[in-house]
């Protein structure tokens, strides 16, 4: 609970010290309050329905993260145990942090913290967009439109790592934009290394994302970029590969497992084994598919009517 209060305080402080005029600050705060109330209302409905069903999380990955967080808290070194979790250790670490600073170990505090992460996301997004969208009313409308989007709300209430992941992606974008726009190439590379490590412990598929964004911004700000950046960039890639060699090996093993696991249904489509392995990861990414997803109770471990309304 305290972590949510702290994050809201930082967001409010960021708005207070910003250079936008008082009218814009006032209107932005009102928009953010509307988004916050919207999310909390749906949170109450979702929690009530989960309670009625006799469960406290959406099951599957959400239950795994919550269980791992509880195991970590019961250990002698909670945060060290959390960061060594097999799946999304950074998100388990975040859940441990939330629960350690809450009145009890209820999963509702995790939902509340995810809602607050959404709020922080929109604060950062607003100021990043304002640099490129001069019309403040249009920017506020964009924030409000996405803030009241049911899928965004459901993502936060689902208790998955996606909310934290999206926030980190936005932070990655905005900080790289600032650094390279001001010609701070070395800092941009070092920041990308740090973000790459964070992403590796949150979503391994996204490990290369910071360097992909770095390449995009190098092209966009090529006049401000120093030539030495390319040397630093290469050294950074090498550093990450050496530092994370064990997890990269585990990731490769896991990829082969999922390729073998999800290629089986594709055997009815093609007899080409190589093609089956190529298509299998995509089947893993898209999940059950839009048709099967309509029969949510038959596909997902836990489903709610409130969640179905939101998505």
CSV table of C-alpha atoms in Angstrom, one decimal:
chain,number,residue,atom,x,y,z
A,1,UNK,CA,0.0,0.0,0.0
A,2,UNK,CA,2.8,2.4,0.9
A,3,UNK,CA,4.5,1.8,-2.5
A,4,UNK,CA,1.3,3.0,-4.2
A,5,UNK,CA,1.1,6.1,-2.1
A,6,UNK,CA,4.8,6.8,-2.8
A,7,UNK,CA,4.3,6.4,-6.6
A,8,UNK,CA,1.3,8.7,-6.6
A,9,UNK,CA,3.2,11.3,-4.6
A,10,UNK,CA,6.1,11.2,-7.1
A,11,UNK,CA,3.6,11.5,-10.0
A,12,UNK,CA,1.9,14.5,-8.3
A,13,UNK,CA,5.3,16.1,-7.5
A,14,UNK,CA,6.4,15.6,-11.2
A,15,UNK,CA,3.2,17.5,-12.3
A,16,UNK,CA,3.7,20.2,-9.7
A,17,UNK,CA,7.3,21.1,-10.8
A,18,UNK,CA,6.5,20.8,-14.5
A,19,UNK,CA,6.6,24.0,-16.7
A,20,UNK,CA,3.0,23.7,-17.9
A,21,UNK,CA,0.6,26.5,-16.9
A,22,UNK,CA,-1.8,26.2,-14.0
A,23,UNK,CA,-4.9,25.7,-16.2
A,24,UNK,CA,-3.2,22.7,-17.9
A,25,UNK,CA,-2.0,21.3,-14.6
A,26,UNK,CA,-5.5,21.5,-13.2
A,27,UNK,CA,-7.1,19.9,-16.2
A,28,UNK,CA,-4.4,17.1,-16.3
A,29,UNK,CA,-5.0,16.3,-12.6
A,30,UNK,CA,-8.8,16.1,-13.2
A,31,UNK,CA,-8.2,13.7,-16.1
A,32,UNK,CA,-5.9,11.5,-14.0
A,33,UNK,CA,-8.4,11.5,-11.1
A,34,UNK,CA,-11.2,10.4,-13.5
A,35,UNK,CA,-8.9,7.5,-14.8
A,36,UNK,CA,-8.0,6.6,-11.3
A,37,UNK,CA,-11.6,6.4,-10.1
A,38,UNK,CA,-12.6,4.5,-13.3
A,39,UNK,CA,-10.0,1.8,-12.5
A,40,UNK,CA,-10.8,1.6,-8.8
A,41,UNK,CA,-14.5,1.1,-9.6
A,42,UNK,CA,-13.8,-1.8,-11.9
A,43,UNK,CA,-11.3,-3.1,-9.3
A,44,UNK,CA,-14.1,-3.4,-6.7
A,45,UNK,CA,-16.3,-5.2,-9.2
A,46,UNK,CA,-13.6,-7.7,-10.2
A,47,UNK,CA,-12.5,-8.3,-6.7
A,48,UNK,CA,-16.1,-8.9,-5.6
A,49,UNK,CA,-16.7,-11.5,-8.4
A,50,UNK,CA,-13.4,-13.3,-7.7
A,51,UNK,CA,-14.4,-13.4,-4.0
A,52,UNK,CA,-17.8,-14.8,-5.0
A,53,UNK,CA,-16.0,-17.5,-7.0
A,54,UNK,CA,-13.8,-18.4,-4.1
A,55,UNK,CA,-10.5,-17.3,-5.6
A,56,UNK,CA,-8.3,-14.2,-5.2
A,57,UNK,CA,-6.3,-14.1,-8.4
A,58,UNK,CA,-7.0,-14.9,-12.1
A,59,UNK,CA,-5.0,-18.1,-11.7
A,60,UNK,CA,-2.4,-19.2,-14.2
A,61,UNK,CA,0.6,-16.7,-14.4
A,62,UNK,CA,-1.1,-14.3,-11.8
A,63,UNK,CA,-1.3,-17.1,-9.3
A,64,UNK,CA,2.3,-18.2,-10.0
A,65,UNK,CA,3.7,-14.7,-9.4
A,66,UNK,CA,1.6,-14.3,-6.2
A,67,UNK,CA,2.6,-17.7,-4.9
A,68,UNK,CA,6.3,-17.0,-5.6
A,69,UNK,CA,6.0,-13.7,-3.8
A,70,UNK,CA,4.5,-15.4,-0.7
A,71,UNK,CA,7.3,-18.0,-0.8
A,72,UNK,CA,9.9,-15.2,-1.0
A,73,UNK,CA,8.3,-13.3,1.9
A,74,UNK,CA,8.4,-16.4,4.1
A,75,UNK,CA,12.1,-16.9,3.3
A,76,UNK,CA,15.0,-15.3,5.3
A,77,UNK,CA,15.9,-13.1,2.3
A,78,UNK,CA,12.7,-12.1,0.6
A,79,UNK,CA,14.0,-9.9,-2.2
A,80,UNK,CA,17.0,-12.2,-3.0
A,81,UNK,CA,14.6,-15.1,-3.2
A,82,UNK,CA,12.2,-13.2,-5.4
A,83,UNK,CA,14.9,-12.1,-7.9
A,84,UNK,CA,15.9,-15.8,-8.4
A,85,UNK,CA,12.4,-16.9,-9.4
A,86,UNK,CA,12.3,-18.8,-12.6
A,87,UNK,CA,9.6,-16.7,-14.4
A,88,UNK,CA,9.5,-12.9,-14.5
A,89,UNK,CA,11.7,-12.5,-11.3
A,90,UNK,CA,11.5,-8.7,-11.6
A,91,UNK,CA,7.7,-8.7,-11.3
A,92,UNK,CA,7.9,-11.2,-8.4
A,93,UNK,CA,10.3,-8.7,-6.8
A,94,UNK,CA,7.8,-5.9,-7.4
A,95,UNK,CA,5.0,-8.0,-5.8
A,96,UNK,CA,7.2,-8.7,-2.8
A,97,UNK,CA,7.9,-5.0,-2.4
A,98,UNK,CA,4.2,-4.2,-2.6
A,99,UNK,CA,3.2,-6.9,-0.1
A,100,UNK,CA,6.0,-6.1,2.3
A,101,UNK,CA,4.7,-2.5,2.5
A,102,UNK,CA,1.0,-3.4,2.8
A,103,UNK,CA,-1.2,-4.1,5.9
A,104,UNK,CA,-1.6,-7.7,5.0
A,105,UNK,CA,-0.7,-10.2,2.2
A,106,UNK,CA,-3.9,-9.9,0.2
A,107,UNK,CA,-3.5,-9.9,-3.6
A,108,UNK,CA,-5.8,-6.8,-3.7
A,109,UNK,CA,-2.7,-4.6,-2.9
A,110,UNK,CA,-1.1,-5.9,-6.1
A,111,UNK,CA,-4.1,-4.9,-8.1
A,112,UNK,CA,-4.1,-1.5,-6.5
A,113,UNK,CA,-0.4,-1.1,-7.2
A,114,UNK,CA,-0.9,-2.0,-10.9
A,115,UNK,CA,-3.7,0.6,-11.1
A,116,UNK,CA,-1.2,3.2,-9.7
A,117,UNK,CA,1.4,2.0,-12.3
A,118,UNK,CA,-1.1,2.8,-15.0
A,119,UNK,CA,-1.6,6.3,-13.5
A,120,UNK,CA,2.2,6.9,-13.5
A,121,UNK,CA,2.3,5.6,-17.1
A,122,UNK,CA,-0.2,8.3,-18.2
A,123,UNK,CA,1.7,11.1,-16.4
A,124,UNK,CA,4.9,10.2,-18.2
A,125,UNK,CA,3.1,9.6,-21.5
A,126,UNK,CA,1.4,13.0,-21.3
A,127,UNK,CA,4.6,15.0,-20.9
A,128,UNK,CA,6.4,12.9,-23.6
A,129,UNK,CA,3.5,13.5,-26.0
A,130,UNK,CA,3.4,17.2,-25.2
A,131,UNK,CA,6.9,17.6,-26.7
A,132,UNK,CA,5.5,16.5,-30.1
A,133,UNK,CA,1.8,17.3,-29.9
A,134,UNK,CA,1.5,21.1,-29.3
A,135,UNK,CA,-2.3,21.0,-28.9
A,136,UNK,CA,-2.7,20.3,-25.1
A,137,UNK,CA,-6.4,19.6,-25.5
A,138,UNK,CA,-5.6,16.9,-28.1
A,139,UNK,CA,-3.0,15.4,-25.8
A,140,UNK,CA,-5.4,15.3,-22.8
A,141,UNK,CA,-8.0,13.7,-25.0
A,142,UNK,CA,-5.5,11.0,-26.1
A,143,UNK,CA,-4.7,10.3,-22.4
A,144,UNK,CA,-8.4,10.2,-21.4
A,145,UNK,CA,-9.3,7.9,-24.4
A,146,UNK,CA,-6.6,5.3,-23.5
A,147,UNK,CA,-7.1,5.7,-19.7
A,148,UNK,CA,-10.8,4.8,-20.0
A,149,UNK,CA,-10.0,1.8,-22.3
A,150,UNK,CA,-11.4,-1.4,-20.9
A,151,UNK,CA,-8.4,-3.5,-22.1
A,152,UNK,CA,-5.9,-1.1,-20.3
A,153,UNK,CA,-8.0,-1.5,-17.1
A,154,UNK,CA,-8.3,-5.3,-17.4
A,155,UNK,CA,-4.5,-5.5,-18.0
A,156,UNK,CA,-3.9,-3.9,-14.6
A,157,UNK,CA,-6.5,-5.9,-12.7
A,158,UNK,CA,-5.3,-9.1,-14.3
A,159,UNK,CA,-2.2,-9.0,-12.0
A,160,UNK,CA,0.3,-9.8,-14.8
A,161,UNK,CA,3.6,-8.3,-15.6
A,162,UNK,CA,2.3,-6.4,-18.6
A,163,UNK,CA,1.6,-3.2,-16.7
A,164,UNK,CA,5.1,-2.9,-15.3
A,165,UNK,CA,6.5,-3.9,-18.7
A,166,UNK,CA,4.6,-1.2,-20.6
A,167,UNK,CA,5.7,1.4,-18.0
A,168,UNK,CA,9.3,0.4,-18.4
A,169,UNK,CA,9.1,0.6,-22.2
A,170,UNK,CA,7.7,4.2,-21.9
A,171,UNK,CA,10.5,5.1,-19.5
A,172,UNK,CA,13.0,3.6,-21.9
A,173,UNK,CA,11.6,5.6,-24.8
A,174,UNK,CA,11.4,9.0,-23.0
A,175,UNK,CA,14.9,8.7,-21.3
A,176,UNK,CA,16.6,7.7,-24.6
A,177,UNK,CA,14.8,10.5,-26.4
A,178,UNK,CA,16.1,13.0,-23.9
A,179,UNK,CA,19.7,11.7,-23.8
A,180,UNK,CA,20.3,11.4,-27.5
A,181,UNK,CA,18.5,14.7,-28.2
A,182,UNK,CA,21.1,16.3,-26.0
A,183,UNK,CA,24.0,14.4,-27.5
A,184,UNK,CA,24.7,12.2,-24.4
A,185,UNK,CA,25.6,9.1,-26.3
A,186,UNK,CA,27.6,7.2,-23.7
A,187,UNK,CA,24.9,7.7,-21.1
A,188,UNK,CA,22.3,6.5,-23.6
A,189,UNK,CA,24.3,3.2,-24.1
A,190,UNK,CA,24.8,2.7,-20.4
A,191,UNK,CA,21.1,3.3,-19.8
A,192,UNK,CA,20.3,0.8,-22.5
A,193,UNK,CA,22.5,-1.8,-20.8
A,194,UNK,CA,20.6,-1.3,-17.6
A,195,UNK,CA,17.2,-1.5,-19.2
A,196,UNK,CA,18.2,-4.6,-21.1
A,197,UNK,CA,19.1,-6.3,-17.8
A,198,UNK,CA,15.7,-5.2,-16.3
A,199,UNK,CA,13.8,-6.5,-19.3
A,200,UNK,CA,15.6,-9.8,-19.2
A,201,UNK,CA,14.4,-10.3,-15.6
A,202,UNK,CA,10.9,-9.3,-16.6
A,203,UNK,CA,10.3,-10.6,-20.2
A,204,UNK,CA,13.2,-12.3,-21.8
A,205,UNK,CA,11.8,-11.8,-25.3
A,206,UNK,CA,12.3,-8.0,-24.7
A,207,UNK,CA,16.0,-8.2,-23.8
A,208,UNK,CA,17.0,-6.6,-27.1
A,209,UNK,CA,14.3,-4.0,-27.0
A,210,UNK,CA,16.4,-1.2,-25.5
A,211,UNK,CA,19.0,-1.7,-28.1
A,212,UNK,CA,16.4,-1.7,-30.9
A,213,UNK,CA,15.0,1.6,-29.5
A,214,UNK,CA,18.6,2.9,-29.3
A,215,UNK,CA,19.1,2.2,-33.0
A,216,UNK,CA,15.8,4.0,-33.8
A,217,UNK,CA,16.9,7.1,-31.9
A,218,UNK,CA,20.4,7.0,-33.3
A,219,UNK,CA,18.8,7.3,-36.7
A,220,UNK,CA,16.4,10.0,-35.6
A,221,UNK,CA,19.2,12.1,-33.9
A,222,UNK,CA,22.1,11.1,-36.1
A,223,UNK,CA,23.4,14.7,-36.2
A,224,UNK,CA,23.7,14.8,-32.4
A,225,UNK,CA,25.3,11.3,-32.1
A,226,UNK,CA,29.0,10.9,-31.7
A,227,UNK,CA,30.9,8.3,-33.8
A,228,UNK,CA,32.2,6.6,-30.7
A,229,UNK,CA,28.7,5.6,-29.9
A,230,UNK,CA,29.0,2.6,-32.3
A,231,UNK,CA,32.0,1.3,-30.4
A,232,UNK,CA,30.2,1.6,-27.1
A,233,UNK,CA,27.1,0.0,-28.6
A,234,UNK,CA,29.1,-3.1,-29.7
A,235,UNK,CA,30.8,-3.3,-26.3
A,236,UNK,CA,27.4,-3.1,-24.6
A,237,UNK,CA,26.0,-6.0,-26.6
A,238,UNK,CA,29.1,-8.1,-25.8
A,239,UNK,CA,28.8,-7.2,-22.1
A,240,UNK,CA,25.1,-8.3,-22.0
A,241,UNK,CA,25.9,-11.5,-23.8
A,242,UNK,CA,28.6,-12.4,-21.3
A,243,UNK,CA,26.7,-11.3,-18.2
A,244,UNK,CA,23.5,-13.1,-19.1
A,245,UNK,CA,25.1,-16.2,-20.8
A,246,UNK,CA,23.5,-18.7,-18.4
A,247,UNK,CA,20.0,-17.2,-18.8
A,248,UNK,CA,20.5,-17.0,-22.5
A,249,UNK,CA,21.2,-20.7,-22.5
A,250,UNK,CA,18.1,-21.3,-20.4
A,251,UNK,CA,16.1,-19.1,-22.7
A,252,UNK,CA,17.3,-21.1,-25.8
A,253,UNK,CA,16.4,-24.4,-24.1
A,254,UNK,CA,13.0,-23.1,-23.2
A,255,UNK,CA,12.4,-21.9,-26.7
A,256,UNK,CA,13.1,-25.3,-28.0
A,257,UNK,CA,10.7,-26.8,-25.5
A,258,UNK,CA,7.9,-24.5,-26.4
A,259,UNK,CA,8.6,-25.0,-30.1
A,260,UNK,CA,8.2,-28.8,-29.6
A,261,UNK,CA,5.2,-28.4,-27.3
A,262,UNK,CA,3.2,-26.1,-29.6
A,263,UNK,CA,4.2,-27.6,-32.9
A,264,UNK,CA,2.0,-30.6,-32.3
A,265,UNK,CA,-1.3,-28.9,-33.3
A,266,UNK,CA,0.5,-27.7,-36.5
A,267,UNK,CA,1.1,-31.2,-37.7
A,268,UNK,CA,-2.4,-31.2,-39.1
A,269,UNK,CA,-1.6,-28.1,-41.2
A,270,UNK,CA,1.8,-29.1,-42.6
A,271,UNK,CA,4.1,-32.1,-42.6
A,272,UNK,CA,7.2,-29.9,-42.9
A,273,UNK,CA,9.0,-30.3,-39.5
A,274,UNK,CA,11.1,-27.2,-40.1
A,275,UNK,CA,8.1,-25.1,-40.8
A,276,UNK,CA,6.3,-26.5,-37.7
A,277,UNK,CA,9.2,-25.3,-35.5
A,278,UNK,CA,9.2,-21.9,-37.2
A,279,UNK,CA,5.4,-21.4,-36.7
A,280,UNK,CA,5.2,-22.9,-33.2
A,281,UNK,CA,6.6,-19.8,-31.3
A,282,UNK,CA,4.0,-17.6,-33.1
A,283,UNK,CA,1.3,-19.9,-31.9
A,284,UNK,CA,2.7,-19.6,-28.4
A,285,UNK,CA,2.6,-15.8,-28.6
A,286,UNK,CA,-1.0,-15.5,-29.9
A,287,UNK,CA,-2.3,-18.0,-27.4
A,288,UNK,CA,-5.7,-19.7,-27.9
A,289,UNK,CA,-6.7,-17.5,-30.7
A,290,UNK,CA,-9.7,-15.2,-31.0
A,291,UNK,CA,-12.3,-17.9,-31.7
A,292,UNK,CA,-11.4,-20.1,-28.7
A,293,UNK,CA,-11.0,-17.0,-26.5
A,294,UNK,CA,-14.7,-16.3,-26.9
A,295,UNK,CA,-15.3,-19.5,-24.9
A,296,UNK,CA,-13.3,-18.0,-22.0
A,297,UNK,CA,-14.5,-20.3,-19.3
A,298,UNK,CA,-13.4,-23.3,-21.3
A,299,UNK,CA,-10.0,-21.9,-22.2
A,300,UNK,CA,-8.8,-19.8,-19.2
A,301,UNK,CA,-8.2,-21.1,-15.6
A,302,UNK,CA,-10.2,-18.3,-14.1
A,303,UNK,CA,-12.6,-15.9,-15.9
A,304,UNK,CA,-15.0,-13.2,-14.7
A,305,UNK,CA,-18.0,-11.5,-16.3
A,306,UNK,CA,-16.5,-8.1,-15.3
A,307,UNK,CA,-13.3,-9.0,-17.2
A,308,UNK,CA,-15.3,-10.1,-20.2
A,309,UNK,CA,-17.2,-6.8,-20.2
A,310,UNK,CA,-13.9,-4.8,-20.1
A,311,UNK,CA,-12.3,-6.7,-23.0
